[in-house]
Coordinates of C-alpha atoms and ligand atoms in Angstrom, one line a residue:
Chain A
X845 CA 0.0 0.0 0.0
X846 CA 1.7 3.4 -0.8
X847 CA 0.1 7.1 -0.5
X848 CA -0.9 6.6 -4.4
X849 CA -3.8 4.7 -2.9
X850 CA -4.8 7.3 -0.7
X851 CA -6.2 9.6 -3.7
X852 CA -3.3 11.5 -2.9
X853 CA -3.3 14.9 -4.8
X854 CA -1.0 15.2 -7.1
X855 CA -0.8 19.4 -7.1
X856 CA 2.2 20.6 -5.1
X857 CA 1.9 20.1 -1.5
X858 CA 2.2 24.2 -1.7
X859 CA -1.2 26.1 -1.8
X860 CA -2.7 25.3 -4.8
X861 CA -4.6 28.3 -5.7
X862 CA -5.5 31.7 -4.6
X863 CA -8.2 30.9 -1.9
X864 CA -8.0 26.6 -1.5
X865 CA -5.2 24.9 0.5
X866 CA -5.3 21.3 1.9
X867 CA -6.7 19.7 4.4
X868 CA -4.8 16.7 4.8
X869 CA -5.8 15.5 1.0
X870 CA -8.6 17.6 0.7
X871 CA -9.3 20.7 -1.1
X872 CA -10.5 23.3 0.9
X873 CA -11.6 26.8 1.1
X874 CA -8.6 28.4 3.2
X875 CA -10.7 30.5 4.9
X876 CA -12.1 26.7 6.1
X877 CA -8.5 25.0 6.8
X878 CA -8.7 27.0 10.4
X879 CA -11.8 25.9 11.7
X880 CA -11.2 22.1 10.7
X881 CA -7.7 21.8 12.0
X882 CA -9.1 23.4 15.1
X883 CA -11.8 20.4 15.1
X884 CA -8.7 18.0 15.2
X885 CA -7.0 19.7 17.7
X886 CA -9.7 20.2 20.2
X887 CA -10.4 16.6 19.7
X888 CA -6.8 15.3 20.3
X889 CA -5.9 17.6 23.0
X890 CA -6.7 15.1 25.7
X891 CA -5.3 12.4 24.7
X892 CA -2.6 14.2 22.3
X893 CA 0.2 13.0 24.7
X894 CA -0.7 9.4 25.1
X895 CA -0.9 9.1 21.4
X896 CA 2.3 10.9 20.8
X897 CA 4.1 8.5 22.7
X898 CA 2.3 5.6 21.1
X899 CA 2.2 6.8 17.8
X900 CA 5.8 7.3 17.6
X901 CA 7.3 4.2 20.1
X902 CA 8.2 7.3 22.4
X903 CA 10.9 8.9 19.6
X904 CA 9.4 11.7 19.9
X905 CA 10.8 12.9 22.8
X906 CA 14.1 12.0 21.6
X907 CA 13.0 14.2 18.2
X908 CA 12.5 16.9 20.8
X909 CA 15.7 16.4 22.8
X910 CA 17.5 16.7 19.3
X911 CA 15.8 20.2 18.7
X912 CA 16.8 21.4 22.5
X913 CA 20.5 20.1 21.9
X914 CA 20.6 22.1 18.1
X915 CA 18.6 25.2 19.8
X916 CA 22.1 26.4 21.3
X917 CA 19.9 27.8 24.2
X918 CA 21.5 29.6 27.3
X919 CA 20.2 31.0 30.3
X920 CA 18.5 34.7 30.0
X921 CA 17.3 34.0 26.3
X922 CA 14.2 34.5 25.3
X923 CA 11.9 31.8 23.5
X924 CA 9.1 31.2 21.8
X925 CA 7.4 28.1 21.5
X926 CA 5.2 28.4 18.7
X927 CA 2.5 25.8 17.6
X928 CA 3.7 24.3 21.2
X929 CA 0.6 22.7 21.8
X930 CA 1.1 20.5 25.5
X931 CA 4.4 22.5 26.1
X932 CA 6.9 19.4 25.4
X933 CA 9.8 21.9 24.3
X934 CA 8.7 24.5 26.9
X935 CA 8.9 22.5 29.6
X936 CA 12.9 21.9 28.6
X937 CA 13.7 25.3 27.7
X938 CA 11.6 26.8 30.6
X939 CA 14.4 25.4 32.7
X940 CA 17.5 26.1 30.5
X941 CA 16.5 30.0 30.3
X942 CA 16.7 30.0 33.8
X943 CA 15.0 33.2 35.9
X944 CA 16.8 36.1 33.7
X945 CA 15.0 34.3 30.2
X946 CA 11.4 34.2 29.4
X947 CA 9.9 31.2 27.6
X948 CA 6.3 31.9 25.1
X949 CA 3.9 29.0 25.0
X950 CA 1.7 30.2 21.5
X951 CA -0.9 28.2 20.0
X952 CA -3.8 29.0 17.8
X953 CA -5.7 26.3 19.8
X954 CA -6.7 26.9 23.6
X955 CA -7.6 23.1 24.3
X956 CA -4.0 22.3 23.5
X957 CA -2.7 25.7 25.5
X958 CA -5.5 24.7 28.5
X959 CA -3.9 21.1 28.4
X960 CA -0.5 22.1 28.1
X961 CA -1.0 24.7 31.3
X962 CA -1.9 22.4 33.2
X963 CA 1.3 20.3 32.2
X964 CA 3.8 22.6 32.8
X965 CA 1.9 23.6 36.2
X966 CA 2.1 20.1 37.9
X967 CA 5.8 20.0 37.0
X968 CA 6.2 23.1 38.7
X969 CA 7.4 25.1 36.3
X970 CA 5.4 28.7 36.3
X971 CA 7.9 31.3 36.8
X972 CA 9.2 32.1 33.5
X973 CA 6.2 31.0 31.2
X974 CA 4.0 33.1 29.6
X975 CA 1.2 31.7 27.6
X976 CA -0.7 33.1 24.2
X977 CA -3.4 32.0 22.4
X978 CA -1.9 33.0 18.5
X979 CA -1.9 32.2 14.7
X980 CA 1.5 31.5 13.7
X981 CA 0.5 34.3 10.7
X982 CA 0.2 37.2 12.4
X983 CA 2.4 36.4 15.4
X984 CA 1.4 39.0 18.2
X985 CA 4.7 40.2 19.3
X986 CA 7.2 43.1 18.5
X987 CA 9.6 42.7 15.8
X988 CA 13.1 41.7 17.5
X989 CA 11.9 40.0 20.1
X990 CA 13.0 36.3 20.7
X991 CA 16.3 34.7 20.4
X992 CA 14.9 31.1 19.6
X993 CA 11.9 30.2 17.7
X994 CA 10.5 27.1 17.5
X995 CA 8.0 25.3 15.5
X996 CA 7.4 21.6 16.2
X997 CA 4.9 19.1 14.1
X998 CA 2.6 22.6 13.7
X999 CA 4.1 24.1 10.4
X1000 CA 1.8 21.4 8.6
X1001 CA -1.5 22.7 10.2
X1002 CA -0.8 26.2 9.0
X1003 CA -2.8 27.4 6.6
X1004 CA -0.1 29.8 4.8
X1005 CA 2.9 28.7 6.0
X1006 CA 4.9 31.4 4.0
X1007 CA 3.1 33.9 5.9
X1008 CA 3.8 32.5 8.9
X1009 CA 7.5 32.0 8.0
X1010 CA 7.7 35.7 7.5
X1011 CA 6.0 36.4 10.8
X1012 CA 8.7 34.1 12.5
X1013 CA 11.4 36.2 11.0
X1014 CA 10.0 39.4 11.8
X1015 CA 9.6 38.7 15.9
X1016 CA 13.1 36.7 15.7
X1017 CA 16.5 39.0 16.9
X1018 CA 19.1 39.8 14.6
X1019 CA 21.1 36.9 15.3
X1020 CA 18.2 34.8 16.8
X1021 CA 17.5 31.2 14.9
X1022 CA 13.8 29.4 13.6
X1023 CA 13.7 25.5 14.3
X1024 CA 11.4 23.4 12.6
X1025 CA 10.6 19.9 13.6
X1026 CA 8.3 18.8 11.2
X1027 CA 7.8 15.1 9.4
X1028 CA 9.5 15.0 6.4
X1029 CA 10.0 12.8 3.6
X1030 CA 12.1 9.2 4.0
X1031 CA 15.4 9.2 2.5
X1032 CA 14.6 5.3 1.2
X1033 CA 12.0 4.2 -0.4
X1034 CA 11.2 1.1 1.4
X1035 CA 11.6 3.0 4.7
X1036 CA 8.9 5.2 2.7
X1037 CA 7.1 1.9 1.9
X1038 CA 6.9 0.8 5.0
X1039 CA 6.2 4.3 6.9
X1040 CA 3.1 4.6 4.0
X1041 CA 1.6 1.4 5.4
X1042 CA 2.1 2.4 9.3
X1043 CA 0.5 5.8 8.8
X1044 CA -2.4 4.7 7.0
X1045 CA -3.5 1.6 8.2
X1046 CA -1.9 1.4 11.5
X1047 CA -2.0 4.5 12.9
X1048 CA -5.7 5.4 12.3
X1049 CA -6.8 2.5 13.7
X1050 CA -4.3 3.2 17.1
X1051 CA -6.3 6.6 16.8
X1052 CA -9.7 5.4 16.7
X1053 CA -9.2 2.9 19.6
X1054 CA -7.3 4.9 22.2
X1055 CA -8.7 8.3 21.3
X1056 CA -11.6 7.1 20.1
X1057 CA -11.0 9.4 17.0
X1058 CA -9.6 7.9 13.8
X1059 CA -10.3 10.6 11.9
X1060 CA -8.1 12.8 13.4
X1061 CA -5.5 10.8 13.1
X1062 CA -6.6 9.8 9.1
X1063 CA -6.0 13.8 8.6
X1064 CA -2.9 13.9 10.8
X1065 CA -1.4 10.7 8.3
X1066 CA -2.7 12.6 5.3
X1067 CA -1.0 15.9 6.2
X1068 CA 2.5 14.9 6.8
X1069 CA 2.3 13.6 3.2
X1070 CA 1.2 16.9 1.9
X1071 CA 4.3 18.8 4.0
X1072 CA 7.2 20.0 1.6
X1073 CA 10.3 17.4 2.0
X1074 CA 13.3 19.0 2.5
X1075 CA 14.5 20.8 0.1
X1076 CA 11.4 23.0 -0.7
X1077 CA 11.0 23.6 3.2
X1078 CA 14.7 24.9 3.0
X1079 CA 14.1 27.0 -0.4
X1080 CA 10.6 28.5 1.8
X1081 CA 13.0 29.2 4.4
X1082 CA 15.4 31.1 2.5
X1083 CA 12.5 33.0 0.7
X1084 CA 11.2 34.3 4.0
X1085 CA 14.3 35.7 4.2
X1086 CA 16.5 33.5 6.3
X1087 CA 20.1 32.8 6.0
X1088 CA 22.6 29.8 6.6
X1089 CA 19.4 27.5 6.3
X1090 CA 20.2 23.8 6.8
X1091 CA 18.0 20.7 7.5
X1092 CA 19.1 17.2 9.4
X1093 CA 17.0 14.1 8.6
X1094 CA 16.1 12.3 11.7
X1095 CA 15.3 8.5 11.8
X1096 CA 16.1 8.2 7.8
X1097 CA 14.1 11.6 7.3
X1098 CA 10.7 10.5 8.5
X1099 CA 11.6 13.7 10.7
X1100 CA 13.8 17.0 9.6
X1101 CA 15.1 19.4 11.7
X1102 CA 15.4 22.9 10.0
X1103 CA 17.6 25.4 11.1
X1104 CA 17.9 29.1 9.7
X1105 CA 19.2 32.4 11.2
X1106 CA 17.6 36.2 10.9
X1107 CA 21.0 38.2 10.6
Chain B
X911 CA 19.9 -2.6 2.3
X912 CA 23.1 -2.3 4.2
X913 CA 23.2 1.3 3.5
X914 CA 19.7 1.8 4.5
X915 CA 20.7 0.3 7.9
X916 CA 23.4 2.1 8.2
X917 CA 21.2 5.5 7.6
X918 CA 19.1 4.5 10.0
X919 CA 21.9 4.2 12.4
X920 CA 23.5 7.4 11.4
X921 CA 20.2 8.9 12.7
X922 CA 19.1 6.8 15.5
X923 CA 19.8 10.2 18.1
X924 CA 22.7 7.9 20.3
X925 CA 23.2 10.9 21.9
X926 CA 19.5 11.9 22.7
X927 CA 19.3 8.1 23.8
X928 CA 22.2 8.3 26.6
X929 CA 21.3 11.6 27.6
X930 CA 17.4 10.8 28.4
X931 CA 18.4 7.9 29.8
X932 CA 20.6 9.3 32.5
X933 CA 18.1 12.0 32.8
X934 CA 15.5 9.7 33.8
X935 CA 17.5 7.6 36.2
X936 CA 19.7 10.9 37.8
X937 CA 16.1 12.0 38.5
X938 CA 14.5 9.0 39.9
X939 CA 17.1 8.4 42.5
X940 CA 17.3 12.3 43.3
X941 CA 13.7 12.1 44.4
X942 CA 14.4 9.6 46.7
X943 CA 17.3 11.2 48.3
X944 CA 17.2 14.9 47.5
X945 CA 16.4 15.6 51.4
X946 CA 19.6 14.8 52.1
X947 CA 21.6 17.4 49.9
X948 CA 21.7 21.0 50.2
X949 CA 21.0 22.7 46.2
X950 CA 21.6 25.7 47.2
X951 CA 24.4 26.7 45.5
X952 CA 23.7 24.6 42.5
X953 CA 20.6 25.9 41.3
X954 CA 21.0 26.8 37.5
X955 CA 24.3 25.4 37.7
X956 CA 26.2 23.3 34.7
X957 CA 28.5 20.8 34.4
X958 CA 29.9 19.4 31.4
X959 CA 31.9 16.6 31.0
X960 CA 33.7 16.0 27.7
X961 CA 34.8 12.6 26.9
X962 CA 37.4 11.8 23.8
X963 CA 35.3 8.8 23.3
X964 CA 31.8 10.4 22.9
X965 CA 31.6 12.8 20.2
X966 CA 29.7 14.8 22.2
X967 CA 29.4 16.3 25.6
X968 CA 27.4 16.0 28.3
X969 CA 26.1 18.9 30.1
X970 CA 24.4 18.2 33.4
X971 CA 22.0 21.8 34.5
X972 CA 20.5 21.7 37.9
X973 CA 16.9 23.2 37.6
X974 CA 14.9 24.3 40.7
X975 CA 11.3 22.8 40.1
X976 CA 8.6 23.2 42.6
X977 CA 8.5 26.2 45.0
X978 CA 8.0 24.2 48.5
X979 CA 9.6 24.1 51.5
X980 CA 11.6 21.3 50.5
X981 CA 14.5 21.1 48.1
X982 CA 13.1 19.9 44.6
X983 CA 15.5 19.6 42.6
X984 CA 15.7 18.1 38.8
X985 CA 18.7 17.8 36.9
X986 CA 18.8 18.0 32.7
X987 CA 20.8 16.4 30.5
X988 CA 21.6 17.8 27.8
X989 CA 24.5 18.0 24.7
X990 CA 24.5 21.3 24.8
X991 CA 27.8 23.5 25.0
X992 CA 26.6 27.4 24.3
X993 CA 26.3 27.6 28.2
X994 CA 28.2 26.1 30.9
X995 CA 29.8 26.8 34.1
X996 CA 32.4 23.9 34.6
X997 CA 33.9 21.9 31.7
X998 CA 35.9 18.5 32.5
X999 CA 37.3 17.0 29.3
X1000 CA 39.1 13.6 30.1
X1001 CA 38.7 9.7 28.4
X1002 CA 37.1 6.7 29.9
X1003 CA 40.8 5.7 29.3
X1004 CA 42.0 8.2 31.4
X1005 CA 39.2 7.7 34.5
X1006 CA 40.6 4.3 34.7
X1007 CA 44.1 5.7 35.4
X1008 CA 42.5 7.6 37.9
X1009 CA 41.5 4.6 39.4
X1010 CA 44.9 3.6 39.5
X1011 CA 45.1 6.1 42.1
X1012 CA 47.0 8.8 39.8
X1013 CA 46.8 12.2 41.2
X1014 CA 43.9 14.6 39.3
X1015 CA 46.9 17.4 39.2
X1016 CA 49.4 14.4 37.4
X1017 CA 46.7 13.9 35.2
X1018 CA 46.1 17.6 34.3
X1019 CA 49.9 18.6 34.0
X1020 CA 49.9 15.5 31.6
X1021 CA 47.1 16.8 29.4
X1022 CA 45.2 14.0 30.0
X1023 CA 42.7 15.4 32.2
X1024 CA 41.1 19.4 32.0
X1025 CA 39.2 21.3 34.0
X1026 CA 37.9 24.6 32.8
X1027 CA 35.6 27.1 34.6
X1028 CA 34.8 27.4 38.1
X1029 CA 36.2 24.4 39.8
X1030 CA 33.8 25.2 42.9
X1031 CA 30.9 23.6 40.5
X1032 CA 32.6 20.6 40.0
X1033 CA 33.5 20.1 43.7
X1034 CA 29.6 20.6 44.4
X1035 CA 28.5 18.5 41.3
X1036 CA 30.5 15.7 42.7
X1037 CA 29.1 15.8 46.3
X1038 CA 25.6 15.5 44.5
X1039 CA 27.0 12.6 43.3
X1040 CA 28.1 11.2 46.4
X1041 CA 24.8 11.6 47.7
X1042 CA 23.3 10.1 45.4
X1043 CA 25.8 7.1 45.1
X1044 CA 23.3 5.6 41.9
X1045 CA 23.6 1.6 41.6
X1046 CA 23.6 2.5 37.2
X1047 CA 23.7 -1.3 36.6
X1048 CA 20.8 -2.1 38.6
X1049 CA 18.7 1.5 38.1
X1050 CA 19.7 0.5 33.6
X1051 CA 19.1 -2.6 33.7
X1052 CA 15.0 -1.9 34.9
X1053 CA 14.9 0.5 32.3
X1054 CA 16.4 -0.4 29.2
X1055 CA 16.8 -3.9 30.0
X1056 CA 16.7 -5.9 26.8
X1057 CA 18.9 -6.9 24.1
X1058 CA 18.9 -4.1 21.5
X1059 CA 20.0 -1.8 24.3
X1060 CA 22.7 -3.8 25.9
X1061 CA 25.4 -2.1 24.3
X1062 CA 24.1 1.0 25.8
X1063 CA 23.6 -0.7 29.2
X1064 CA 27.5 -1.1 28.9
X1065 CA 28.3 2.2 27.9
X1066 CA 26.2 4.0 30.0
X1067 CA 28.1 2.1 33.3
X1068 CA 31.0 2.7 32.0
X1069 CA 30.5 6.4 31.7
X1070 CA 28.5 6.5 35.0
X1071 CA 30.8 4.3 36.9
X1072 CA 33.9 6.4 35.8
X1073 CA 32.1 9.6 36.5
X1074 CA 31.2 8.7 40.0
X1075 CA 35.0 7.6 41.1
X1076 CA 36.2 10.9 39.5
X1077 CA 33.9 12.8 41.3
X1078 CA 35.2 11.4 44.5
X1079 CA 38.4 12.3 43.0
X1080 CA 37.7 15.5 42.5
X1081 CA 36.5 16.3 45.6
X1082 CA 39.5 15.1 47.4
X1083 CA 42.3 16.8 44.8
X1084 CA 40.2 20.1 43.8
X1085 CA 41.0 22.2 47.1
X1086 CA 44.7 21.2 46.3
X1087 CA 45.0 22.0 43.0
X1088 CA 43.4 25.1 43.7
X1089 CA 45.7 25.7 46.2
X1090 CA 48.9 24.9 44.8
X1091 CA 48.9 24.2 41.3
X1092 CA 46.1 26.3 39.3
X1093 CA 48.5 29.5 39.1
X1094 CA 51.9 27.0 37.0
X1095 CA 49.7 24.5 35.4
X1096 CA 49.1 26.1 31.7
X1097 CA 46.5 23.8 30.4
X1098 CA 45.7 22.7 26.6
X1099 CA 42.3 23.7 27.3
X1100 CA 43.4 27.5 28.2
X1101 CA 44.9 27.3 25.0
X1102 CA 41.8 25.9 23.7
X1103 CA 39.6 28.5 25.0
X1104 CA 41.6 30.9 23.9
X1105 CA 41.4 29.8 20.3
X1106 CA 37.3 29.5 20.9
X1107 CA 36.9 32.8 22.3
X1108 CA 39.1 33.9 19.1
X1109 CA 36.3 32.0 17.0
X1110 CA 33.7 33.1 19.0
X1111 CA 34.0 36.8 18.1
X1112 CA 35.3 35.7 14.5
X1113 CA 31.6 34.2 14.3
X1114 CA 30.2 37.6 16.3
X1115 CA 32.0 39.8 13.3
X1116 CA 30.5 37.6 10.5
X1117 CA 27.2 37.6 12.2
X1118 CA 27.4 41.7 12.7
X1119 CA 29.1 42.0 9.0
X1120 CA 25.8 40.0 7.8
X1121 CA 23.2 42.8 9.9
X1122 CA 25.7 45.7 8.5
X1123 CA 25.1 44.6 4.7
X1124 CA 21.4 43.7 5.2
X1125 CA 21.2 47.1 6.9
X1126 CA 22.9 48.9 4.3
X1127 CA 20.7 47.2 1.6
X1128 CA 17.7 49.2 2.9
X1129 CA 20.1 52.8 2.9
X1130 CA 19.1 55.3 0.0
X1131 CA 21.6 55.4 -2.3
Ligands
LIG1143 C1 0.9 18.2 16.3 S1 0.6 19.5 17.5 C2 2.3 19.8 18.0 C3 2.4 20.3 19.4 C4 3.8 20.4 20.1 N1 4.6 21.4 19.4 C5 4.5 19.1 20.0 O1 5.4 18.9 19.3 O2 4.1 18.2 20.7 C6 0.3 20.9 16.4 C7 -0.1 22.2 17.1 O3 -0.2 23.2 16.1 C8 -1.2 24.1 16.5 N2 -1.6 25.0 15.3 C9 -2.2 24.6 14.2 N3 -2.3 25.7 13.4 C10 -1.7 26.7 14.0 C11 -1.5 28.1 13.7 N4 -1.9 28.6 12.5 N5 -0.9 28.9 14.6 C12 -0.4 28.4 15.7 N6 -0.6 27.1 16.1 C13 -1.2 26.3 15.3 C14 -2.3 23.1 16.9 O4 -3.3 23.7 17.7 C15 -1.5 22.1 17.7 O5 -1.5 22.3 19.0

């Protein structure tokens, strides 16, 4: 079974005209494509952690580590966790600011920010996290403001991602750096192959009976298929205007790490 | 198919691997015992150890977590190197001469064993591990038990068990060497350090030469 016989569109994964974009491998009205990835998200939120863990065998934590260790953060910087949903990379770099830095939990969705409050609360961590309901697209902040900005599994859901590319670089410091986590696309085709079947016939069905809610997790399978790969992630990159872009493939590129610098 | 294996092994995150694993265990065992150590003056504090046979380090940050009346503490482990307060860069090879009973100093003058950064933080960091005294085998072996990670069980003892013995070591040599020999003992790593703050502001320039010609772009001609 490969993504062919998913009906998947065969338009770039970019937005394909002036006012559709995709959800997962639907065509949509983008004015649409906020509302239903909200629907997802509100329904996930829950039970979003369990699944992560599930969904990936637990590598995406080590995904996450990978993005903490390339972030370069030190203490007194200022962060922004876009798309952070729970709070996963918050929670790390909360603690690595330290009391002088300042760490922003932003998310378009406020079950996912509610859920992830409640996270970082229990773990004790409240003293240097501020948290903001937001569209990556028009990011509420000044220009200059953040040192690090990171984007993990969200840039998918976005509706215009170039807009919110430009956005990113707009809050980021001269100097500061963009990280995206995002799926990608396998280096090997059988590892492709074999991802295919996982996503669409495993992991829908894991979706439906722990969450109760496989068609969330249908759309979540669909989307990363419809994400740039690498290389046109990296060429978005440097059209938003950032500079020394780079990308590492993680586990044989089912995951990329993106790295660019506002200068 | 050999190449796709070893891709896969390229990118199977060793690093991320070792470092939550300690995390998870250092933190375990410093729930249990964390009454009986004093934080205080390693809150926000960061050790890294460098070893020749890792090809990357391992930074150790002490993070205050809950505001209560006792001492809750929780250590990260990280590979990152933008921050730290205390660097020790040694081998495996060269923690089993320490065994041996070689003095820290000996193995410092010999270049075999650096310390770089406030020396106090290592001296604390090595109390904590005192305290602590982690059975690794045992506190592993429950965790990542099984066969696929038994190379790591290995590793990650041998690292752990090495750090714990240097940390006594340390303890016991650190008041002398900062008595005696810090002022003659010119260290590779000053050197080293010297060449990376060199680099550093090499990489500040380039950075501030990039923002002059973006800057200048935008100037009327
Ligand atoms: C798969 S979750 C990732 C959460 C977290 N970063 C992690 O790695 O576990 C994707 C998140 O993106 C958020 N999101 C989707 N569209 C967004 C947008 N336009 N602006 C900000 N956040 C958005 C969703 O609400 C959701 O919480």
């Amino acid at each position: 079974m490969s993504a062919s016989d998913h009906n998947k569109p065969t338009n770039s994964p970019q937005e394909s005209a002036e006012n559709t974009t995709h959800f997962g491998y639907q065509t949509i009205d983008k004015e649409d494509k906020v509302s239903m990835v909200a629907g997802v998200f509100h329904s996930v939120a829950k039970q979003y952690d369990i699944m992560n863990d599930l969904m990936s065998f637990g590598i995406h934590r080590l995904w996450k580590r990978f993005t903490i260790d390339a972030s370069g953060v030190r203490p007194g910087n200022k962060v922004l966790d876009l798309a952070g949903g729970t709070g996963d990379l918050t929670a790390k770099f909360s603690q690595l600011v330290g009391k002088s830095g300042q760490v922003v939990l932003a998310d378009i969705n406020s079950s996912m920010l509610n859920v992830g409050r409640d996270k970082l609360r229990d773990k004790g961590l409240v003293q240097n996290i501020d948290y903001i309901q937001a569209n990556a697209q028009y990011l509420p902040f000044e220009d200059n403001t953040f040192d690090i900005v990171t984007i993990a599994f969200g840039l998918r859901n976005v509706t215009d991602k170039d807009m919110a590319l430009r956005s990113i670089y707009r809050v980021l410091k001269p100097g500061g750096r963009l990280l995206v986590l995002e799926f990608s696309k396998p280096e090997h085709e059988l590892l492709n192959k074999a991802y295919d079947f996982y996503s669409f016939n495993i992991l829908p069905k894991m979706g439906e009976l722990v969450a109760k809610d496989g068609d969330s997790y249908k759309y979540l399978a669909e989307s990363i298929r419809m994400h740039p790969d690498q290389e046109t992630l990296k060429t978005m990159l440097d059209n938003a205007g950032f500079e020394q872009t780079s990308f590492k493939n993680l586990t044989g590129g089912v995951v990329a790490l993106h790295k660019g610098y506002k200068f | 198919m050999s190449s796709l294996f070893t891709q896969i092994a390229k990118q199977f995150m060793f690093s991320q691997t070792l470092t939550a694993g300690l995390e998870i265990i250092i933190n375990k065992v410093l729930t249990l015992k964390s009454a009986f150590f004093s934080f205080d003056k390693l809150a926000h504090k960061t050790l890294t150890i460098a070893l020749s046979e890792l090809d990357f380090p391992l930074s150790f940050t002490v993070v205050p977590t809950k505001e209560s009346r006792f001492n809750t503490m929780n250590v990260l482990v990280t590979s990152l190197t933008a921050h730290t307060d205390c660097t020790i860069t040694t081998s495996i090879k060269t923690l089993i001469e320490l065994q041996t009973q070689k003095k820290l100093t000996e193995l410092i003058k010999q270049d075999k064993l650096d310390v770089t950064g406030d020396i106090k933080v290592a001296q604390q960091f090595a109390s904590l591990a005192e305290t602590l005294n982690i059975d690794w085998q045992s506190e592993l072996a429950t965790h990542i038990g099984d066969i696929p990670t038994h190379k790591l069980t290995q590793l990650g003892k041998k690292v752990s068990d090495k750090f714990h013995f240097t940390a006594q070591q340390i303890k016991a040599d650190a008041s002398e060497y900062l008595v005696h020999e810090q002022r003659v003992v010119v260290t590779k790593s000053q050197i080293e350090l010297f060449n990376q703050a060199v680099a550093d502001i090499d990489a500040q320039t380039q950075t501030l030469e990039a923002r002059i010609a973006r800057l200048s772009e935008h100037l009327p001609q």
